[in-house]
PDB file of C-alpha atoms in Angstrom:
ATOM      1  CA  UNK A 137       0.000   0.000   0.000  1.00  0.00           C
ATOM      2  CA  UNK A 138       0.611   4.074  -0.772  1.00  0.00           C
ATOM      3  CA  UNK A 139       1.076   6.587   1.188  1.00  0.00           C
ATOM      4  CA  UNK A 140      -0.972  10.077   0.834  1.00  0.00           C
ATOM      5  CA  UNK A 141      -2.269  12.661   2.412  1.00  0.00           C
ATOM      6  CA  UNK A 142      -5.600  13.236   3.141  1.00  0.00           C
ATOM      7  CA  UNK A 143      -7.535  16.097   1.486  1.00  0.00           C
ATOM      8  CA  UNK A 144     -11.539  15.439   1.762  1.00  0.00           C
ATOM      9  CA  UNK A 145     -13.282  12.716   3.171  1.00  0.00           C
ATOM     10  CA  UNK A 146     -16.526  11.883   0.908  1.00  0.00           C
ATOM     11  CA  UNK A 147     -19.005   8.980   1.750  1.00  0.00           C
ATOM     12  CA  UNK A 148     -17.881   5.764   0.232  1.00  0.00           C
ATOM     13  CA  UNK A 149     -13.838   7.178  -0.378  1.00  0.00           C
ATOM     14  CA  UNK A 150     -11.132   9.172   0.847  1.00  0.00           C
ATOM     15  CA  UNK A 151      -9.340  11.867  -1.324  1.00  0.00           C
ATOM     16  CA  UNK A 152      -5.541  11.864  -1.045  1.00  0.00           C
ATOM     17  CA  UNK A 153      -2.782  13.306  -2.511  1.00  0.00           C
ATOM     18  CA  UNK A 154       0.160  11.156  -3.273  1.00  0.00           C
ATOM     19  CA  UNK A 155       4.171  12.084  -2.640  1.00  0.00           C
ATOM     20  CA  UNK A 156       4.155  12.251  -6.806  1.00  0.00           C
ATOM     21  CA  UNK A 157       1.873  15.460  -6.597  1.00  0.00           C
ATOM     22  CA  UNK A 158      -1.454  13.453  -7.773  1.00  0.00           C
ATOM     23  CA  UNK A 159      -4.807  13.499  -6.632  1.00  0.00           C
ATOM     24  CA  UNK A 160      -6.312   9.815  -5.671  1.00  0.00           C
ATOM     25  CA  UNK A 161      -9.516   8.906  -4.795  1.00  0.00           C
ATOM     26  CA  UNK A 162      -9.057   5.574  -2.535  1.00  0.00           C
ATOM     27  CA  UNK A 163     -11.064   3.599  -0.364  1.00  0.00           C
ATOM     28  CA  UNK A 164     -12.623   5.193   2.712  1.00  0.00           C
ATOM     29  CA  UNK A 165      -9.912   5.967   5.272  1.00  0.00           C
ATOM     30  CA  UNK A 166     -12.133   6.608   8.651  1.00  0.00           C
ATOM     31  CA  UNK A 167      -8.816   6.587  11.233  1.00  0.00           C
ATOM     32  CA  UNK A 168      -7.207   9.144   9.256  1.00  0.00           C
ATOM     33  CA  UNK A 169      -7.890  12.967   9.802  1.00  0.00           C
ATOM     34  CA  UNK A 170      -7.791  15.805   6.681  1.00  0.00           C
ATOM     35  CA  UNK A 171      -4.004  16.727   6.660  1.00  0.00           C
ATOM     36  CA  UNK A 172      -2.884  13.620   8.048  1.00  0.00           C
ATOM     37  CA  UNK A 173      -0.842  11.198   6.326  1.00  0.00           C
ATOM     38  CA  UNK A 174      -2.614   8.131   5.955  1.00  0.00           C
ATOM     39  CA  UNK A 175      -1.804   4.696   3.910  1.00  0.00           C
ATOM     40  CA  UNK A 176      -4.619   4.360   1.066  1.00  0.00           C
ATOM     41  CA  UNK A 177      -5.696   1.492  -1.608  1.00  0.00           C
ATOM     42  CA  UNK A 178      -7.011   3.115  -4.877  1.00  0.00           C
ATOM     43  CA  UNK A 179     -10.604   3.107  -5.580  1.00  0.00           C
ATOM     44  CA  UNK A 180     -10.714   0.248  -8.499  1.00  0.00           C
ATOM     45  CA  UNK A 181     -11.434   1.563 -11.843  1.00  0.00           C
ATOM     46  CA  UNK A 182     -10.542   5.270 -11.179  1.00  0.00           C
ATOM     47  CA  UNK A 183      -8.086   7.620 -13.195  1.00  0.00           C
ATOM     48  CA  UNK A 184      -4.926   8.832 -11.418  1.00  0.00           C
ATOM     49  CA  UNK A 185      -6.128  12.257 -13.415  1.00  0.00           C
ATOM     50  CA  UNK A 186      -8.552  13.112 -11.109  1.00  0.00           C
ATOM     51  CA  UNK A 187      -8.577  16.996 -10.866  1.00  0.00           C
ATOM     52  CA  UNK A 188      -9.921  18.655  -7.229  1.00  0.00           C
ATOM     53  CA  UNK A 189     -13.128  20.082  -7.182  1.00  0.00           C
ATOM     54  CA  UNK A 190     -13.316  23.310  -6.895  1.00  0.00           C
ATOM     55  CA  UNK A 191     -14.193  23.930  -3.754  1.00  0.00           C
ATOM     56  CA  UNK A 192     -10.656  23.654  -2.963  1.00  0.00           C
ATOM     57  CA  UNK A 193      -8.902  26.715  -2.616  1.00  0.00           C
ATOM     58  CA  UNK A 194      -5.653  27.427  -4.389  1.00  0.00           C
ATOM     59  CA  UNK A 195      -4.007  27.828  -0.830  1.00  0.00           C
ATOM     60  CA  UNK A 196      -5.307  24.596   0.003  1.00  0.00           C
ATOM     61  CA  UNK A 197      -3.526  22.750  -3.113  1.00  0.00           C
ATOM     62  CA  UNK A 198      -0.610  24.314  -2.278  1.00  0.00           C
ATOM     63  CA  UNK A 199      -0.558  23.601   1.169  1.00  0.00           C
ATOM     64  CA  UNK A 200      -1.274  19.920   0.514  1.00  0.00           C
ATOM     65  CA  UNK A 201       1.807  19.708  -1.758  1.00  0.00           C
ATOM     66  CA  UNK A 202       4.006  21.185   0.707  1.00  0.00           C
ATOM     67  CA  UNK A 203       2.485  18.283   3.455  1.00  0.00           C
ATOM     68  CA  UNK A 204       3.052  16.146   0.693  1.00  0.00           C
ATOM     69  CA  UNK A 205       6.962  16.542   0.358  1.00  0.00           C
ATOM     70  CA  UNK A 206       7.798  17.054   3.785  1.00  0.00           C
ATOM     71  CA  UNK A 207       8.596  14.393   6.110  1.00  0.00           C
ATOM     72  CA  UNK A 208       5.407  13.739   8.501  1.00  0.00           C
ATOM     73  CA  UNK A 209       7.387  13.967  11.738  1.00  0.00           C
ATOM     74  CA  UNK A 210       8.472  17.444  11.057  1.00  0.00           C
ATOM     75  CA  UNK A 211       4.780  17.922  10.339  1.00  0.00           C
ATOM     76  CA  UNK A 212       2.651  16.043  12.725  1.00  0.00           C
ATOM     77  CA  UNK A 213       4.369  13.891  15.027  1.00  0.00           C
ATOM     78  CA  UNK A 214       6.569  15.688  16.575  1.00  0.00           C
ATOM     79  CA  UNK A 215       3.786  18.231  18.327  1.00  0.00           C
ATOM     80  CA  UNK A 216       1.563  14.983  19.143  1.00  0.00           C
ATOM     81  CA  UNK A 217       1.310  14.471  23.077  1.00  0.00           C
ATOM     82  CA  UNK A 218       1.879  10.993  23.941  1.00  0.00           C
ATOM     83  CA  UNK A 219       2.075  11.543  27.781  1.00  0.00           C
ATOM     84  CA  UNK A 220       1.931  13.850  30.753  1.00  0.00           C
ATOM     85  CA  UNK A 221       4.649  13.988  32.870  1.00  0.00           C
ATOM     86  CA  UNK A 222       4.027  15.322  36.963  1.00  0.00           C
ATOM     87  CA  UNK A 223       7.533  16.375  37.978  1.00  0.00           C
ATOM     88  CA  UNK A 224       7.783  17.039  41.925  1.00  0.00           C
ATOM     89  CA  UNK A 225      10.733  19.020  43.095  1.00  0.00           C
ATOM     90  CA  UNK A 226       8.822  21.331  45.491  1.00  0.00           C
ATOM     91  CA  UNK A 227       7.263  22.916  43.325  1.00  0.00           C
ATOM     92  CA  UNK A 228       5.400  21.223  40.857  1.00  0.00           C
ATOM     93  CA  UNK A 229       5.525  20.795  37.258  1.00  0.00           C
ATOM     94  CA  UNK A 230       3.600  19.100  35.014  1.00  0.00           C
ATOM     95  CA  UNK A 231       5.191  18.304  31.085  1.00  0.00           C
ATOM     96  CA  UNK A 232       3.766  17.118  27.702  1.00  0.00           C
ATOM     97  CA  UNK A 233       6.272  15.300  26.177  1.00  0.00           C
ATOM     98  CA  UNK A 234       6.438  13.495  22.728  1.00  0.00           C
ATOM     99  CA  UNK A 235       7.195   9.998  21.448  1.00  0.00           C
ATOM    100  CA  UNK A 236      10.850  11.090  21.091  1.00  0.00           C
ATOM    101  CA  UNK A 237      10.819  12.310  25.330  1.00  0.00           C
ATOM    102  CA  UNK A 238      11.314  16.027  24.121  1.00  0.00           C
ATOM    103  CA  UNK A 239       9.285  18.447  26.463  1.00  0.00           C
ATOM    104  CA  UNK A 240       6.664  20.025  24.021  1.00  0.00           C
ATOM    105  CA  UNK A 241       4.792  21.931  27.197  1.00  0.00           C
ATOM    106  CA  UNK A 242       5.644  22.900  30.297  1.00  0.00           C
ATOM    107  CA  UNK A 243       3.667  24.414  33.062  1.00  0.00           C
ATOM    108  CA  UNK A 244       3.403  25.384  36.893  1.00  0.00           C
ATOM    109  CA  UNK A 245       1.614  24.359  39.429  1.00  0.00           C
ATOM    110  CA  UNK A 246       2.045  27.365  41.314  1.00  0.00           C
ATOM    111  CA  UNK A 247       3.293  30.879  41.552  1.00  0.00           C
ATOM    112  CA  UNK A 248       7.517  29.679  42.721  1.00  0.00           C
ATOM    113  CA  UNK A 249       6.788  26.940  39.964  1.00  0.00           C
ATOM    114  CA  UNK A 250       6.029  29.181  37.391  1.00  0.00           C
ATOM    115  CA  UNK A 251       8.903  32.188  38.153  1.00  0.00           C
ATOM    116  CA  UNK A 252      11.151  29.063  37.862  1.00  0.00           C
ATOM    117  CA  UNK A 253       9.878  28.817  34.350  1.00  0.00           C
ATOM    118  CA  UNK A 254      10.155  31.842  33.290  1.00  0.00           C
ATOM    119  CA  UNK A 255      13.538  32.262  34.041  1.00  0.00           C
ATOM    120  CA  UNK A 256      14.615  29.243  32.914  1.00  0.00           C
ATOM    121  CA  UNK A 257      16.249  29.216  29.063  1.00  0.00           C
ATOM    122  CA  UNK A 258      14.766  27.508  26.295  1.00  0.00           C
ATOM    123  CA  UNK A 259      13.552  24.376  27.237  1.00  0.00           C
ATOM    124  CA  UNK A 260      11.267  23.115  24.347  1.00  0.00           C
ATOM    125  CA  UNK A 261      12.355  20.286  22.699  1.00  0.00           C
ATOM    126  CA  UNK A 262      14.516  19.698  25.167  1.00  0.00           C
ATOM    127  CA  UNK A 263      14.977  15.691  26.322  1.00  0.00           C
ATOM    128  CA  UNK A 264      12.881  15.390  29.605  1.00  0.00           C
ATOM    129  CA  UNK A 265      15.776  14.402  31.988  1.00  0.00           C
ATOM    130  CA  UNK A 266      17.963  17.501  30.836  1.00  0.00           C
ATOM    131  CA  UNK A 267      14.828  19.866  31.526  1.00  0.00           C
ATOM    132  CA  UNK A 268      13.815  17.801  34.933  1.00  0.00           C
ATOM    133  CA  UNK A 269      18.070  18.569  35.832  1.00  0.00           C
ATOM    134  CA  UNK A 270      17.273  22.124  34.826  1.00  0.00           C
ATOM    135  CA  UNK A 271      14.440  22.398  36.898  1.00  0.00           C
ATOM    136  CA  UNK A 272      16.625  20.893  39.871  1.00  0.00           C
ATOM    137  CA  UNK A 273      19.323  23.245  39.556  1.00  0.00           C
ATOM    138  CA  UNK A 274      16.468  26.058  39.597  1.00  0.00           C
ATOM    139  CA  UNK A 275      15.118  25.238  42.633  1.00  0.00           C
ATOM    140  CA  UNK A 276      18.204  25.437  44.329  1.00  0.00           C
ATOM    141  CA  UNK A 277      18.862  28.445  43.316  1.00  0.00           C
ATOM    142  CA  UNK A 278      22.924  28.128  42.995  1.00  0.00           C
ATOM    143  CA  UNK A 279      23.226  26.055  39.782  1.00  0.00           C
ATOM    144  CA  UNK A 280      23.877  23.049  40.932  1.00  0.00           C
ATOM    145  CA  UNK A 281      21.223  19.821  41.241  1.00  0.00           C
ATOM    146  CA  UNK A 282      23.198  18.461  44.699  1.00  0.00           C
ATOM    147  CA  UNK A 283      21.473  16.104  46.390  1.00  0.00           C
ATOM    148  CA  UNK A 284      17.848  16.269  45.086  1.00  0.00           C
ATOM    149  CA  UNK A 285      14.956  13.748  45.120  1.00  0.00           C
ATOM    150  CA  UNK A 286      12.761  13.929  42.219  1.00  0.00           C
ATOM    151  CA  UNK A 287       9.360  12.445  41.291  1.00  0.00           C
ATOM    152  CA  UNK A 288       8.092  11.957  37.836  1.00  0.00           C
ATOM    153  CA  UNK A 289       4.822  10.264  37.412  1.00  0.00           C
ATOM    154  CA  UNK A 290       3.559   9.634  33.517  1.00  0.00           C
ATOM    155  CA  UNK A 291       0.200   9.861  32.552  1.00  0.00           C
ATOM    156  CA  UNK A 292       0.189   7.466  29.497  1.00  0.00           C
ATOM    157  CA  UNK A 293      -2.791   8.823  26.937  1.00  0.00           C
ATOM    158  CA  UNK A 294      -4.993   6.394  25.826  1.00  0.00           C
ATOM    159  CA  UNK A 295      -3.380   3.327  23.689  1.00  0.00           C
ATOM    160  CA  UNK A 296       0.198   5.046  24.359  1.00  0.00           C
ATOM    161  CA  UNK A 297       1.257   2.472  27.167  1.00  0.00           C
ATOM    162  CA  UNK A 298       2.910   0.469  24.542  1.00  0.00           C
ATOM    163  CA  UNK A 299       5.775   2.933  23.793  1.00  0.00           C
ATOM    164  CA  UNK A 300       7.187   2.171  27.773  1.00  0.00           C
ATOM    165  CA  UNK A 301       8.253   6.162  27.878  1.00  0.00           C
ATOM    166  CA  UNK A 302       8.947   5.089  31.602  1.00  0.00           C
ATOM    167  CA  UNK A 303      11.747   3.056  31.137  1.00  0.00           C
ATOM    168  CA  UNK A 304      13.138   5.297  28.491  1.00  0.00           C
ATOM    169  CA  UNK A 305      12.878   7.980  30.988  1.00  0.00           C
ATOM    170  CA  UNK A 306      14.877   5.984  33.531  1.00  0.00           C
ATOM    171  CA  UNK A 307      17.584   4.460  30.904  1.00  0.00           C
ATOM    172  CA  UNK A 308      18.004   8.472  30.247  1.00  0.00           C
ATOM    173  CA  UNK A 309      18.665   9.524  33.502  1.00  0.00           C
ATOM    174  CA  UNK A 310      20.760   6.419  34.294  1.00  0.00           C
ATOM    175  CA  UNK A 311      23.007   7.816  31.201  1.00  0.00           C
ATOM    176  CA  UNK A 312      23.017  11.639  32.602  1.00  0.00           C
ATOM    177  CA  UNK A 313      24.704  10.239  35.887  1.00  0.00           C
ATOM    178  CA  UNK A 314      23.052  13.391  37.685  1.00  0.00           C
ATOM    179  CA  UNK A 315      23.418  13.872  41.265  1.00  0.00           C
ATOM    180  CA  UNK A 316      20.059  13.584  42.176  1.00  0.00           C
ATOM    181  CA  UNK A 317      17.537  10.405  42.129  1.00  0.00           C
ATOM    182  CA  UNK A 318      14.757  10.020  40.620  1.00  0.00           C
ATOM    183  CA  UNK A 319      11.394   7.730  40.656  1.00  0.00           C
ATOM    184  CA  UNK A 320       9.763   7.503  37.573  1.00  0.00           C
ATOM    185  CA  UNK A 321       6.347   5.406  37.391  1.00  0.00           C
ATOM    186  CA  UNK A 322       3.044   5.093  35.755  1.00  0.00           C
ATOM    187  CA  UNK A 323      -0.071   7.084  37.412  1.00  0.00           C
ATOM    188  CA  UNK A 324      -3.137   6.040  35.519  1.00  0.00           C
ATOM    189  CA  UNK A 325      -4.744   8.548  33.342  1.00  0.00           C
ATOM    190  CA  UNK A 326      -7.896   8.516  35.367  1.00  0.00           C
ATOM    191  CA  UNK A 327      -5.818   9.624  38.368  1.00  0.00           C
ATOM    192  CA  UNK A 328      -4.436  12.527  36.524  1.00  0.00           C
ATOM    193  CA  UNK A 329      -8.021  13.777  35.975  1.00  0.00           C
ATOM    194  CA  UNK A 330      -9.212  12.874  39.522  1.00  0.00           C
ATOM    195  CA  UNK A 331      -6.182  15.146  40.472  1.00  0.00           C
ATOM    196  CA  UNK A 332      -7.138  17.807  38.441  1.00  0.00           C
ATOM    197  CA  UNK A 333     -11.028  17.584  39.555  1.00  0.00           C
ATOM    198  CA  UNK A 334     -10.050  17.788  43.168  1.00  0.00           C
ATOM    199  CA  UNK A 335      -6.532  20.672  42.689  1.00  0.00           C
ATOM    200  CA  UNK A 336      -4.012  18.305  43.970  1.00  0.00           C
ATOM    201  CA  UNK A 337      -1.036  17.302  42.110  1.00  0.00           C
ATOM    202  CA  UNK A 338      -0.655  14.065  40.607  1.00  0.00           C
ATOM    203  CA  UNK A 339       1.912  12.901  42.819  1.00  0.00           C
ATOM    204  CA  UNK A 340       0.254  13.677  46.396  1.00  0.00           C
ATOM    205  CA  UNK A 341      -2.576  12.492  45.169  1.00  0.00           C
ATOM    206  CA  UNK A 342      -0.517   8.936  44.517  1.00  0.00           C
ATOM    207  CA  UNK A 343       1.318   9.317  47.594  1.00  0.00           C
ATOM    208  CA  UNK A 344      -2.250  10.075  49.468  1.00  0.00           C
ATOM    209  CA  UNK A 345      -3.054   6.732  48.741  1.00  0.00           C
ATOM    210  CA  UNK A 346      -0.162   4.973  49.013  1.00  0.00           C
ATOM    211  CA  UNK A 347      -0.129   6.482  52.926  1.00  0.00           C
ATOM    212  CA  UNK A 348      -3.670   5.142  53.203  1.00  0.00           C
ATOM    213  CA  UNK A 349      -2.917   1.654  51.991  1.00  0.00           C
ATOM    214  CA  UNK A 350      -4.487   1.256  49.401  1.00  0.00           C
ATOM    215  CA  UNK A 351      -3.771  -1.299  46.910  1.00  0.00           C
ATOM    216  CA  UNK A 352      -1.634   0.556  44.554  1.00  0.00           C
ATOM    217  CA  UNK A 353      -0.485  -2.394  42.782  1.00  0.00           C
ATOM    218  CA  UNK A 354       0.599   0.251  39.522  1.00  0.00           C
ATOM    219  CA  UNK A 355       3.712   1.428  41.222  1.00  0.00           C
ATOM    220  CA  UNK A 356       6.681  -1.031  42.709  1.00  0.00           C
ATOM    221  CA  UNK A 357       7.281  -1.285  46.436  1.00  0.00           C
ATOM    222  CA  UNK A 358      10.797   0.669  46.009  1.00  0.00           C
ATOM    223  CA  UNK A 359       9.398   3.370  44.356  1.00  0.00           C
ATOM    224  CA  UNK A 360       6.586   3.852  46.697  1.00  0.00           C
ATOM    225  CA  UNK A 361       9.159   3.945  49.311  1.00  0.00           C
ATOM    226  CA  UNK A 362      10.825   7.020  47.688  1.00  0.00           C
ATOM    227  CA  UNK A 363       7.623   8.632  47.351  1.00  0.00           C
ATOM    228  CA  UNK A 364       6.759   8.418  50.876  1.00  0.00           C
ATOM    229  CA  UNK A 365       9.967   9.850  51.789  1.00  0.00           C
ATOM    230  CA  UNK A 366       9.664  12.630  49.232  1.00  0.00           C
ATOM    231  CA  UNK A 367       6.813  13.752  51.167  1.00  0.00           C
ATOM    232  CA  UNK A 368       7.391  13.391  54.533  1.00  0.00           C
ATOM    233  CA  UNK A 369      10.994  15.359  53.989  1.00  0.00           C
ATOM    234  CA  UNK A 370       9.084  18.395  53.049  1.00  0.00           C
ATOM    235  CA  UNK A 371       6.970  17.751  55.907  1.00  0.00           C
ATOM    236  CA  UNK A 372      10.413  18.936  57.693  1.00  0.00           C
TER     237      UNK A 372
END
């Protein structure tokens, strides 16, 4: 099979636009959105001299060339969000972060969280261990990370678990040999929105009930052990 991208979706076909500059009309394509590059079977006894109606704008034509002849992760998959990252330092962060574990958003959970931020250089695009060190070395003020205990809980979107960002994460930070350590686990999605309804952080909430004993069976016993600790030290 091809490779297009998609112009107009019509009942019983798709419209696409092939890397050769031609306009296709293929099978119905339902998973794939206009703009979107999209694998597509031609429609059986239809020309590959198909012109676009003209409802199409010449902007539009052009534009779909251009999507045409440029590499789709420059495009499209680079911006996608694949998971939400809740880093605790004291303050709190919370990062979107891409298949490739580049930070694509980054914002505060409160007022010292988001001064941090804002003085911080460029961090997007940025892997997600060298902005979490960043962020360390922020929050101490001086420049360096010293002896720092970090939390990063991922919020997998739905039908993203597969890509195991968490152990990337952790075979990053492994490499980066920095001086402070870091838990990184899996918070259910679900959790991330409970956190949100109720204006806790991710990562209280998970230590909340983790304190309470509930079955948290997501997160390994070592971890929760760091979390626990995390807290209670800025208890202190």
């Amino acid at each position: 099979m091809k490779k297009g991208v998609v112009l107009e979706h019509k009942v019983r076909s798709t419209i696409v636009l092939t890397s050769e500059g031609e306009f296709v009309k293929a099978r119905k394509i339902p998973d794939a959105e206009v703009g979107e590059e999209a694998f597509y079977e031609k429609k059986p006894g239809f020309s590959f001299n198909w012109m676009p109606p003209k409802k199409f704008s010449a902007f539009a034509i052009v534009l779909a060339f251009l999507l045409a002849f440029v590499p789709a992760y420059l495009w499209y998959g680079n911006d996608k969000t694949y998971a939400y990252v809740n880093i605790d330092i004291n303050p709190s962060f919370e990062a979107k972060i891409n298949r490739e574990l580049e930070v694509i958003s980054l914002e505060a959970a409160d007022d010292e969280a988001r001064v941090i931020i804002k003085n911080m250089e460029e961090w997007e695009g940025k892997k997600l261990a060298a902005v979490t060190s960043e962020l360390c070395e922020a929050v101490n003020g001086d420049g360096t990370s010293e002896e720092e205990n970090v939390l990063l809980g991922i919020s997998y979107l739905a039908g993203k678990e597969e890509l195991d960002i968490s152990k990337k994460v952790k075979q990053f930070l492994a490499q980066e040999e920095e001086a402070y350590e870091a838990a990184v686990y899996t918070v259910p999605y679900k959790w991330k929105e409970e956190a949100e309804k109720v204006g806790k952080t991710v990562n209280s909430l998970v230590n909340e009930r983790i304190t309470a004993s509930e079955e948290v069976t997501e997160i390994e016993d070592d971890v929760k052990d760091l979390i626990r600790v995390f807290f209670e030290s800025k208890k202190d």
